XYZ file of C-alpha atoms in Angstrom:
578
model
C -13.162 -13.211 -9.224
C -16.215 -12.601 -7.603
C -14.961 -10.218 -4.825
C -12.732 -8.104 -6.025
C -14.921 -7.754 -9.609
C -17.717 -6.888 -7.052
C -15.399 -4.491 -5.986
C -14.943 -2.746 -9.081
C -19.064 -2.640 -9.930
C -20.396 0.634 -9.365
C -22.962 2.860 -11.562
C -21.786 5.539 -14.018
C -23.985 7.982 -13.452
C -26.253 8.543 -10.360
C -29.432 7.990 -13.083
C -27.876 4.357 -13.440
C -28.621 3.207 -9.696
C -31.661 0.418 -10.661
C -28.885 -0.683 -13.555
C -26.063 -0.989 -10.351
C -28.187 -3.071 -8.520
C -28.904 -6.165 -11.291
C -25.766 -6.172 -12.043
C -25.334 -6.366 -7.624
C -27.964 -8.894 -7.851
C -26.157 -10.492 -11.015
C -22.653 -10.861 -9.121
C -24.020 -11.321 -5.228
C -25.749 -14.722 -6.939
C -23.208 -15.459 -9.060
C -21.691 -19.255 -7.481
C -19.616 -19.691 -10.652
C -16.282 -17.390 -11.877
C -15.468 -18.599 -14.929
C -17.798 -20.942 -14.971
C -16.444 -22.668 -11.789
C -17.965 -24.059 -8.978
C -15.765 -22.127 -5.496
C -17.765 -21.886 -2.693
C -17.964 -24.897 -0.081
C -20.170 -27.438 -0.926
C -20.567 -26.955 -4.345
C -19.135 -29.780 -6.314
C -16.231 -29.193 -8.760
C -18.129 -29.577 -12.551
C -15.610 -29.215 -15.512
C -16.474 -25.197 -16.708
C -18.264 -25.463 -20.384
C -16.874 -22.992 -22.398
C -13.272 -24.511 -23.130
C -11.525 -23.427 -26.638
C -11.299 -25.863 -28.769
C -7.671 -27.533 -29.007
C -5.869 -27.088 -32.218
C -6.803 -30.058 -34.803
C -3.620 -31.240 -36.555
C -4.623 -32.000 -40.179
C -3.913 -35.481 -42.532
C -2.999 -33.035 -45.293
C -2.206 -29.746 -45.413
C -5.200 -26.999 -46.355
C -4.634 -24.164 -47.715
C -4.235 -20.445 -45.669
C -5.263 -17.246 -47.383
C -6.422 -14.413 -45.082
C -6.615 -10.381 -47.167
C -6.697 -7.601 -44.875
C -6.697 -3.365 -44.593
C -3.505 -2.654 -44.018
C -5.082 0.417 -41.620
C -8.167 0.774 -39.724
C -9.543 3.198 -40.039
C -8.614 4.970 -43.983
C -9.730 8.708 -44.003
C -10.875 10.731 -46.723
C -8.288 13.295 -46.279
C -5.083 10.744 -46.334
C -3.597 10.300 -49.901
C -6.091 8.140 -51.761
C -3.402 5.723 -53.221
C -1.410 5.158 -50.092
C -3.680 2.127 -48.471
C -3.069 -1.096 -48.793
C -3.789 -4.657 -47.891
C -1.871 -6.975 -46.003
C -1.976 -10.835 -47.286
C -1.008 -13.708 -45.388
C -1.188 -17.668 -47.631
C 0.633 -20.111 -46.490
C 0.323 -24.206 -46.033
C -0.686 -25.420 -42.967
C -0.806 -29.119 -40.529
C -3.184 -27.657 -38.376
C -6.523 -26.484 -39.076
C -7.321 -22.376 -39.001
C -10.535 -20.787 -38.922
C -9.310 -19.637 -42.363
C -7.906 -22.835 -43.768
C -9.474 -24.793 -46.394
C -8.512 -28.178 -47.669
C -7.295 -28.746 -51.016
C -7.757 -30.900 -53.716
C -5.964 -34.454 -53.910
C -3.979 -33.808 -56.498
C -3.087 -30.639 -55.412
C -0.072 -32.565 -52.995
C 1.965 -34.706 -55.742
C 1.180 -30.884 -57.819
C 3.253 -28.894 -55.051
C 5.280 -31.297 -53.650
C 6.890 -32.279 -57.780
C 6.341 -28.085 -58.422
C 7.843 -26.835 -55.271
C 10.984 -25.420 -56.617
C 9.243 -25.396 -60.422
C 8.171 -21.915 -62.011
C 5.555 -24.081 -63.252
C 3.654 -23.383 -59.578
C 2.621 -20.250 -59.613
C -0.048 -18.271 -57.272
C -1.995 -15.170 -58.289
C -4.133 -12.561 -55.854
C -6.520 -10.039 -57.012
C -8.312 -7.068 -54.911
C -11.489 -6.005 -56.036
C -13.225 -3.494 -54.065
C -16.505 -1.611 -55.258
C -15.858 -3.527 -59.224
C -12.152 -2.275 -59.175
C -9.584 -4.602 -59.185
C -5.993 -5.164 -59.370
C -3.960 -8.457 -59.853
C -0.583 -9.334 -58.834
C 0.888 -12.264 -60.266
C 3.207 -15.467 -59.408
C 3.639 -14.000 -55.675
C 5.500 -15.864 -53.058
C 3.144 -18.798 -52.116
C 4.136 -18.788 -48.406
C 3.790 -15.235 -47.048
C 3.375 -13.250 -43.441
C 2.068 -9.465 -43.936
C 2.595 -9.272 -47.916
C 1.516 -5.777 -48.945
C -0.438 -5.304 -51.706
C -1.638 -1.041 -52.769
C -5.081 -0.834 -52.732
C -6.205 2.974 -54.253
C -9.034 4.242 -52.926
C -9.623 7.462 -55.456
C -12.380 5.597 -56.735
C -14.329 5.331 -53.581
C -16.367 8.399 -52.018
C -15.840 8.627 -47.833
C -18.586 6.706 -45.817
C -20.053 6.010 -42.877
C -20.852 2.237 -43.878
C -18.075 -0.144 -44.276
C -17.170 -1.097 -47.810
C -16.207 -4.296 -49.288
C -12.912 -6.454 -50.051
C -12.607 -9.741 -52.180
C -9.498 -11.195 -51.831
C -9.017 -14.259 -54.582
C -5.776 -17.040 -54.078
C -5.885 -18.406 -57.645
C -2.938 -21.472 -57.413
C -1.765 -22.913 -60.872
C -0.800 -26.206 -60.124
C 2.680 -28.304 -62.125
C -0.079 -29.642 -63.731
C -1.511 -26.903 -65.458
C -4.954 -26.937 -63.195
C -5.643 -23.802 -61.382
C -7.744 -23.320 -57.339
C -9.673 -20.306 -56.550
C -10.467 -19.324 -53.574
C -11.991 -16.212 -51.466
C -11.559 -14.158 -48.321
C -13.581 -10.981 -48.060
C -12.648 -8.310 -45.404
C -14.563 -4.944 -44.274
C -12.769 -1.536 -45.773
C -13.600 1.519 -43.827
C -13.259 4.704 -45.450
C -14.220 7.489 -43.682
C -15.353 11.005 -43.788
C -13.433 13.286 -42.075
C -14.406 13.504 -38.129
C -16.677 16.712 -37.451
C -17.060 18.940 -36.162
C -15.677 20.291 -32.906
C -12.216 19.343 -32.386
C -12.847 15.683 -32.000
C -9.686 12.927 -32.273
C -8.650 9.404 -34.729
C -6.922 6.297 -33.565
C -6.229 4.402 -36.308
C -4.802 0.201 -35.775
C -2.167 -0.547 -38.046
C -3.202 -3.906 -38.309
C 0.970 -5.334 -40.313
C 2.758 -3.770 -36.592
C -0.816 -4.161 -33.921
C 0.470 0.035 -33.464
C -2.568 2.919 -32.404
C -1.502 5.308 -34.651
C -1.959 9.152 -33.523
C -2.640 12.364 -34.967
C 0.946 14.014 -34.797
C 1.700 17.875 -35.061
C 3.211 17.581 -38.290
C -0.609 16.473 -39.606
C 0.302 12.963 -39.825
C -0.108 10.002 -37.952
C 2.496 7.919 -36.148
C 2.581 5.160 -33.709
C 2.707 5.035 -30.220
C 3.487 3.139 -27.283
C 0.186 3.181 -24.922
C 1.669 3.435 -20.936
C -1.098 4.632 -18.479
C -2.833 3.635 -15.326
C -7.031 2.132 -14.959
C -7.298 5.342 -12.326
C -9.544 6.023 -9.786
C -11.824 8.685 -10.652
C -12.723 9.562 -7.286
C -9.021 10.146 -7.040
C -8.721 12.685 -9.751
C -12.142 14.638 -9.057
C -9.992 15.320 -5.985
C -7.368 17.841 -7.685
C -7.040 18.021 -11.163
C -3.405 19.193 -11.136
C -3.174 15.140 -10.977
C -3.903 14.544 -14.833
C -0.840 17.259 -15.058
C 1.496 15.375 -12.568
C 0.711 12.178 -14.370
C 1.923 14.170 -17.669
C 4.468 15.064 -16.681
C 5.896 11.545 -15.489
C 5.571 10.631 -19.066
C 2.734 8.574 -19.184
C 0.866 8.934 -22.396
C -3.523 7.989 -21.542
C -5.148 7.430 -18.245
C -8.563 4.863 -17.626
C -10.246 7.100 -15.311
C -12.581 3.667 -13.894
C -15.870 5.067 -13.244
C -18.349 5.446 -11.166
C -18.525 9.300 -12.918
C -19.972 10.398 -10.153
C -20.815 14.250 -10.731
C -20.902 15.058 -14.622
C -19.566 18.270 -13.996
C -16.403 17.132 -12.673
C -16.146 14.842 -15.287
C -16.527 17.332 -18.330
C -13.240 18.762 -16.497
C -11.287 15.925 -16.311
C -12.478 15.264 -19.873
C -11.143 19.198 -20.954
C -8.635 18.616 -19.155
C -6.923 15.946 -20.759
C -7.505 18.150 -24.103
C -5.718 20.813 -22.837
C -2.903 18.614 -21.921
C -3.363 16.288 -24.777
C -2.693 13.100 -22.463
C -5.087 10.729 -23.500
C -8.511 8.961 -22.559
C -9.735 4.908 -22.591
C -13.710 6.079 -21.600
C -15.165 2.461 -20.183
C -17.974 1.692 -19.614
C -18.431 -1.572 -18.492
C -20.954 -0.518 -15.856
C -23.016 0.608 -18.879
C -22.229 -2.055 -22.166
C -24.860 -4.176 -21.713
C -27.495 -0.768 -22.034
C -27.387 -0.119 -25.456
C -29.470 3.107 -24.392
C -26.642 4.294 -22.582
C -24.033 3.327 -24.925
C -25.060 5.226 -27.557
C -26.162 8.428 -25.460
C -22.206 8.579 -23.656
C -20.372 7.611 -26.832
C -22.813 10.311 -28.731
C -21.408 12.610 -25.147
C -16.781 11.969 -26.155
C -16.404 11.179 -28.997
C -15.474 14.510 -29.953
C -12.895 14.667 -27.285
C -9.597 15.560 -28.811
C -7.858 12.870 -25.784
C -10.140 9.473 -27.147
C -7.628 7.031 -27.814
C -10.025 3.671 -27.368
C -13.353 3.144 -25.746
C -13.280 -0.078 -23.058
C -16.332 -1.255 -23.191
C -16.590 -5.087 -21.144
C -14.113 -5.361 -17.548
C -13.652 -9.160 -16.505
C -17.150 -9.964 -18.510
C -16.711 -13.250 -18.393
C -16.100 -14.145 -14.825
C -19.208 -13.939 -14.150
C -21.163 -14.992 -17.285
C -22.030 -11.987 -18.872
C -24.159 -12.584 -21.615
C -22.037 -14.188 -24.602
C -23.218 -11.471 -27.340
C -22.820 -8.913 -25.080
C -19.245 -7.663 -25.860
C -20.283 -7.909 -29.948
C -23.801 -6.134 -29.158
C -21.752 -3.280 -27.663
C -18.588 -3.397 -30.245
C -21.280 -3.181 -33.059
C -23.124 -0.253 -32.403
C -19.997 1.821 -30.975
C -18.506 1.008 -34.920
C -22.459 2.182 -36.223
C -22.058 5.595 -34.025
C -18.251 6.142 -33.958
C -16.298 4.292 -36.381
C -12.795 6.481 -35.675
C -11.651 4.567 -32.222
C -11.162 0.833 -31.388
C -12.585 -0.784 -28.810
C -10.923 -2.592 -25.703
C -12.295 -4.909 -23.317
C -10.633 -7.044 -20.480
C -10.852 -10.548 -19.987
C -10.240 -12.173 -16.876
C -10.234 -15.989 -17.160
C -7.949 -18.664 -18.591
C -9.796 -20.456 -21.106
C -14.073 -19.500 -20.321
C -15.710 -18.841 -23.619
C -12.919 -16.958 -24.795
C -13.789 -16.025 -28.578
C -17.710 -15.253 -28.016
C -16.222 -12.603 -25.000
C -12.982 -11.907 -27.351
C -15.582 -10.778 -30.195
C -16.053 -7.856 -29.139
C -12.921 -6.076 -28.854
C -10.481 -4.886 -31.158
C -7.866 -4.580 -27.750
C -7.686 -7.772 -25.217
C -6.141 -6.581 -21.927
C -5.570 -10.980 -20.442
C -6.043 -9.867 -16.611
C -3.097 -11.861 -14.743
C -2.515 -11.462 -11.077
C -0.278 -13.812 -9.577
C 1.486 -12.274 -7.025
C 1.420 -12.422 -3.496
C -1.210 -14.669 -4.410
C -1.795 -17.755 -3.216
C -3.174 -19.322 -6.147
C -3.975 -23.266 -5.155
C -5.762 -22.443 -2.537
C -8.437 -19.602 -1.901
C -8.211 -18.115 1.205
C -11.419 -15.996 1.010
C -13.617 -18.852 0.074
C -11.842 -21.477 1.406
C -11.747 -24.069 -0.917
C -8.891 -25.461 -3.213
C -8.307 -24.045 -6.841
C -7.447 -25.988 -10.044
C -8.528 -25.567 -13.269
C -12.370 -27.339 -12.547
C -12.353 -25.992 -9.339
C -12.262 -22.394 -7.382
C -11.506 -19.421 -7.227
C -7.651 -17.747 -6.330
C -7.658 -13.974 -7.954
C -5.347 -15.539 -10.647
C -7.339 -18.175 -13.068
C -5.256 -21.793 -14.139
C -1.882 -19.903 -12.209
C 0.669 -22.094 -10.833
C 1.884 -18.581 -9.179
C 5.591 -18.116 -11.101
C 6.035 -14.824 -13.569
C 5.541 -17.081 -16.138
C 1.701 -17.201 -15.478
C 1.888 -14.015 -17.858
C 3.569 -14.941 -20.075
C 1.639 -18.346 -20.971
C -1.755 -16.033 -20.903
C -0.618 -13.574 -23.662
C 0.955 -16.521 -25.789
C -2.239 -18.690 -25.047
C -4.613 -15.678 -26.280
C -2.129 -14.916 -29.160
C -2.225 -18.241 -30.179
C -6.581 -18.587 -30.194
C -6.174 -15.489 -32.147
C -4.567 -17.227 -34.772
C -6.393 -19.917 -34.524
C -9.983 -17.972 -34.719
C -8.285 -15.317 -37.868
C -8.353 -12.768 -35.248
C -4.283 -12.423 -35.060
C -4.436 -9.467 -37.874
C -7.568 -7.596 -36.316
C -7.444 -7.944 -32.574
C -4.251 -7.204 -30.367
C -3.223 -7.725 -26.593
C -2.315 -4.888 -24.219
C -0.796 -6.020 -20.890
C -2.147 -5.184 -17.393
C 0.458 -5.584 -14.775
C -0.295 -5.974 -11.373
C -0.083 -2.468 -9.072
C -1.814 -3.349 -6.381
C -2.077 -5.594 -3.184
C -2.964 -5.969 0.075
C -6.411 -7.010 -0.199
C -9.280 -10.287 -1.236
C -6.823 -12.750 -2.611
C -3.299 -10.130 -2.787
C -0.910 -10.704 0.892
C 1.146 -7.253 -0.631
C 1.877 -4.800 -3.027
C 4.072 -5.556 -6.909
C 7.488 -3.997 -5.187
C 8.858 -1.763 -7.930
C 11.405 -4.096 -9.745
C 8.536 -7.151 -10.192
C 5.760 -4.069 -12.097
C 8.620 -3.715 -13.646
C 9.449 -7.203 -14.574
C 5.318 -7.551 -15.780
C 6.028 -4.893 -17.928
C 8.976 -5.648 -19.970
C 8.288 -9.226 -19.793
C 4.543 -8.895 -21.361
C 6.153 -6.960 -24.174
C 8.327 -9.149 -25.035
C 5.032 -11.491 -25.310
C 3.927 -8.819 -27.524
C 1.833 -6.553 -25.442
C 2.104 -3.341 -27.212
C 0.495 -0.907 -24.604
C -0.010 -1.292 -20.791
C -2.762 -0.177 -17.666
C -1.688 -1.657 -15.083
C -4.106 -2.454 -11.918
C -4.750 0.514 -10.591
C -4.172 3.843 -9.708
C -3.410 5.480 -6.477
C -0.879 3.136 -6.151
C 2.434 3.044 -4.587
C 5.739 5.526 -5.382
C 7.739 2.534 -5.654
C 5.922 0.994 -8.538
C 4.457 4.617 -9.953
C 8.332 5.647 -10.160
C 9.384 2.313 -11.931
C 6.212 2.924 -14.281
C 7.429 6.924 -15.080
C 10.943 5.764 -15.833
C 9.769 2.897 -18.398
C 6.929 4.889 -20.010
C 9.478 8.136 -20.571
C 11.740 5.173 -22.185
C 9.095 4.536 -24.504
C 8.930 6.510 -27.527
C 12.941 6.132 -27.812
C 11.854 2.009 -28.176
C 8.338 2.801 -30.034
C 10.413 3.014 -33.555
C 12.058 -0.981 -32.870
C 8.560 -1.832 -31.365
C 6.368 -0.964 -35.027
C 9.086 -0.366 -37.011
C 8.262 -2.311 -40.949
C 11.213 -3.136 -41.512
C 12.205 -4.364 -38.161
C 12.566 -8.923 -37.188
C 11.856 -9.696 -33.838
C 13.144 -13.052 -31.891
C 12.452 -14.682 -28.643
C 14.314 -16.982 -27.102
C 13.925 -18.107 -23.439
C 16.430 -19.786 -21.010
C 15.640 -21.020 -17.668
C 14.240 -18.278 -15.885
C 15.406 -15.341 -18.454
C 13.417 -13.860 -21.396
C 14.888 -12.403 -24.117
C 13.395 -9.930 -27.145
C 15.354 -8.937 -29.600
C 14.230 -6.127 -32.276
C 16.604 -6.218 -35.116
C 16.876 -3.140 -37.096
C 19.283 -2.904 -39.961
C 21.953 -3.200 -37.687
C 21.045 -2.781 -34.510
C 18.996 -4.757 -32.161
C 17.384 -3.501 -29.134
C 16.754 -6.615 -26.437
C 14.863 -6.952 -23.285
C 15.924 -9.396 -20.813
C 14.605 -9.615 -17.368
C 14.908 -12.746 -14.654
C 12.109 -14.559 -13.684
C 14.121 -15.983 -10.467
C 12.627 -14.234 -7.495
C 15.367 -16.927 -5.466
C 18.925 -15.703 -4.941
C 20.487 -16.849 -8.065
C 21.633 -15.557 -10.738
C 21.137 -15.459 -14.149
C 24.188 -14.731 -17.013
C 24.029 -13.572 -19.958
C 26.666 -12.437 -23.076
C 25.724 -10.846 -26.303
C 27.936 -10.674 -28.880
C 29.716 -7.506 -30.196
C 30.067 -6.759 -26.090
C 31.958 -3.484 -26.225
C 28.886 -1.835 -28.144
C 25.949 -2.427 -26.244
C 24.370 1.257 -25.366
C 22.133 0.650 -21.980
C 18.770 2.261 -21.995
C 17.568 0.843 -18.047
C 19.872 -1.593 -15.809
C 17.442 -2.492 -13.139
C 19.403 -4.875 -10.912
C 22.357 -5.553 -13.612
C 25.911 -5.618 -13.621
C 28.792 -5.985 -16.296
C 31.064 -8.585 -14.908
C 34.975 -7.904 -15.600
C 34.527 -10.760 -17.719
C 32.301 -9.872 -20.132
C 29.213 -11.228 -19.676
C 25.376 -9.456 -18.371
C 24.817 -10.565 -14.637
C 21.009 -10.443 -13.910
C 20.128 -10.283 -10.235
C 16.457 -12.050 -9.013
C 13.817 -10.178 -10.981
C 16.630 -7.893 -12.405
C 15.664 -6.322 -15.488
C 17.607 -5.079 -19.322
C 17.003 -2.905 -22.051
C 19.893 -1.904 -23.816
C 20.761 -1.869 -28.133
C 23.564 -3.454 -29.446
C 25.225 -1.841 -32.816
C 27.573 -4.287 -34.997
C 29.409 -2.672 -37.287
C 29.836 -3.357 -40.689
C 32.601 -5.846 -40.762
C 30.841 -8.274 -38.478
C 28.343 -10.682 -38.407
C 24.486 -9.662 -36.718
C 25.555 -10.108 -33.014
C 23.177 -12.403 -31.271
C 22.132 -13.546 -27.742
C 24.101 -16.136 -25.403
C 22.920 -18.261 -22.807
C 25.839 -18.651 -20.137
C 24.978 -21.068 -17.243
């Protein structure tokens, strides 16, 4: 948003006044946001940079991807425990990684769909060391194959992995397809305490070094936090840690480098993870290099954050990718993140420069159809209302996350880039007439988790006590939920009833269920779960159990619970009762 974004743009250090001035001129003089005109008197001009619609194919294509499961692997890891994940399928939708099949394939595939004469041979090769896997399943998702690193030397430069898929058809012919990806196998970091954050591409989890010398998945949760607020009293960091949050994202400007160092060292001491923000300097590669070298050895560092809503004012399309490439050349031990504001404006270009993408969707207390700030309407082709292409419903959040994941899938990036959520924790300014309630904040967070957000980073702290209380409550619960979110043996499903969004993570004979009622009015929603007497409540907010055994949701009520099934019962499932 033009006004809101300007309020978030400040210099990183006092020495960056000139850079800030240039950014200020760019934002103030910009007459577009998300590619749209938004001021009175400007013409309606459909924005450029719209993501192309998916292409429905007349004949299916072969989609094939092959990636290292973890980024990065380390010298101290067991060199024989690495793996790649493989996706293969026939698709009627064109993906960036799908290719046409020869015409004779269709007859052969149809005739031999259940025949042993049809086979798929996968070969994984790195540095001339190849391993083949015979007769693997033809249609697989996240097939994990072992990859030995024992013959490789750890190094800063990525290795190239080449995967080959040979399809043997019914008539005896074979067709070969290749996919190349990069493998990071890095030396043990040092000197200094340092930290490493691994990205598990099979589950979307960030993995950090635990006390037992293993890397364990975490669900990151913590606020964007005003740096001036932190600088006023370092004990605020201890309070945040005690509230259950496992990370913090200080928002620049970092006025005083001595104070910044004190904050960073306190984070190291108490074990609160850091998201380091370079929003004002990410287009200055010299500045990025200085900051990365200064920060990378802090043990609290979780990930880098470069661009903050670059798609709004229209930063150079190659800016996020240039920053990303430089950071990986200097570090490589931590992922890179960026926040996007627009619903559909040069998504591929801006998303290319991040491993973690945070869509900003702020619809609470907001007239998303008419901008009081600019006295203009907001449509898909015109206007800025603080929530791009929104309808003013909680579905705006889930729809944006779903669309982001869909775009990543079409680009072949759904196993390399993952999404976090930015629940709205502010209001009473610019486009937003009020702050969300604590219950509304919780709804945003749980709805986002149901739609595959794998981190929660609300904007902004200080925030009202009501929101902080609900956020702390969720943060303290997340460690017991993490095995369901990131387990290899977990099956996830989601259903949407009228106003009720329900996610289920099934692990063995136990299911974790997160359900939230998107209806802000007085009408209740009603849910029934098999094995009702075996429901273990984890969180109840505006939710009760009726005498008939139904779960009743008040407006914007939310619940988290475990549903256990005994051995002689079929696995339970969720029912709608309306």
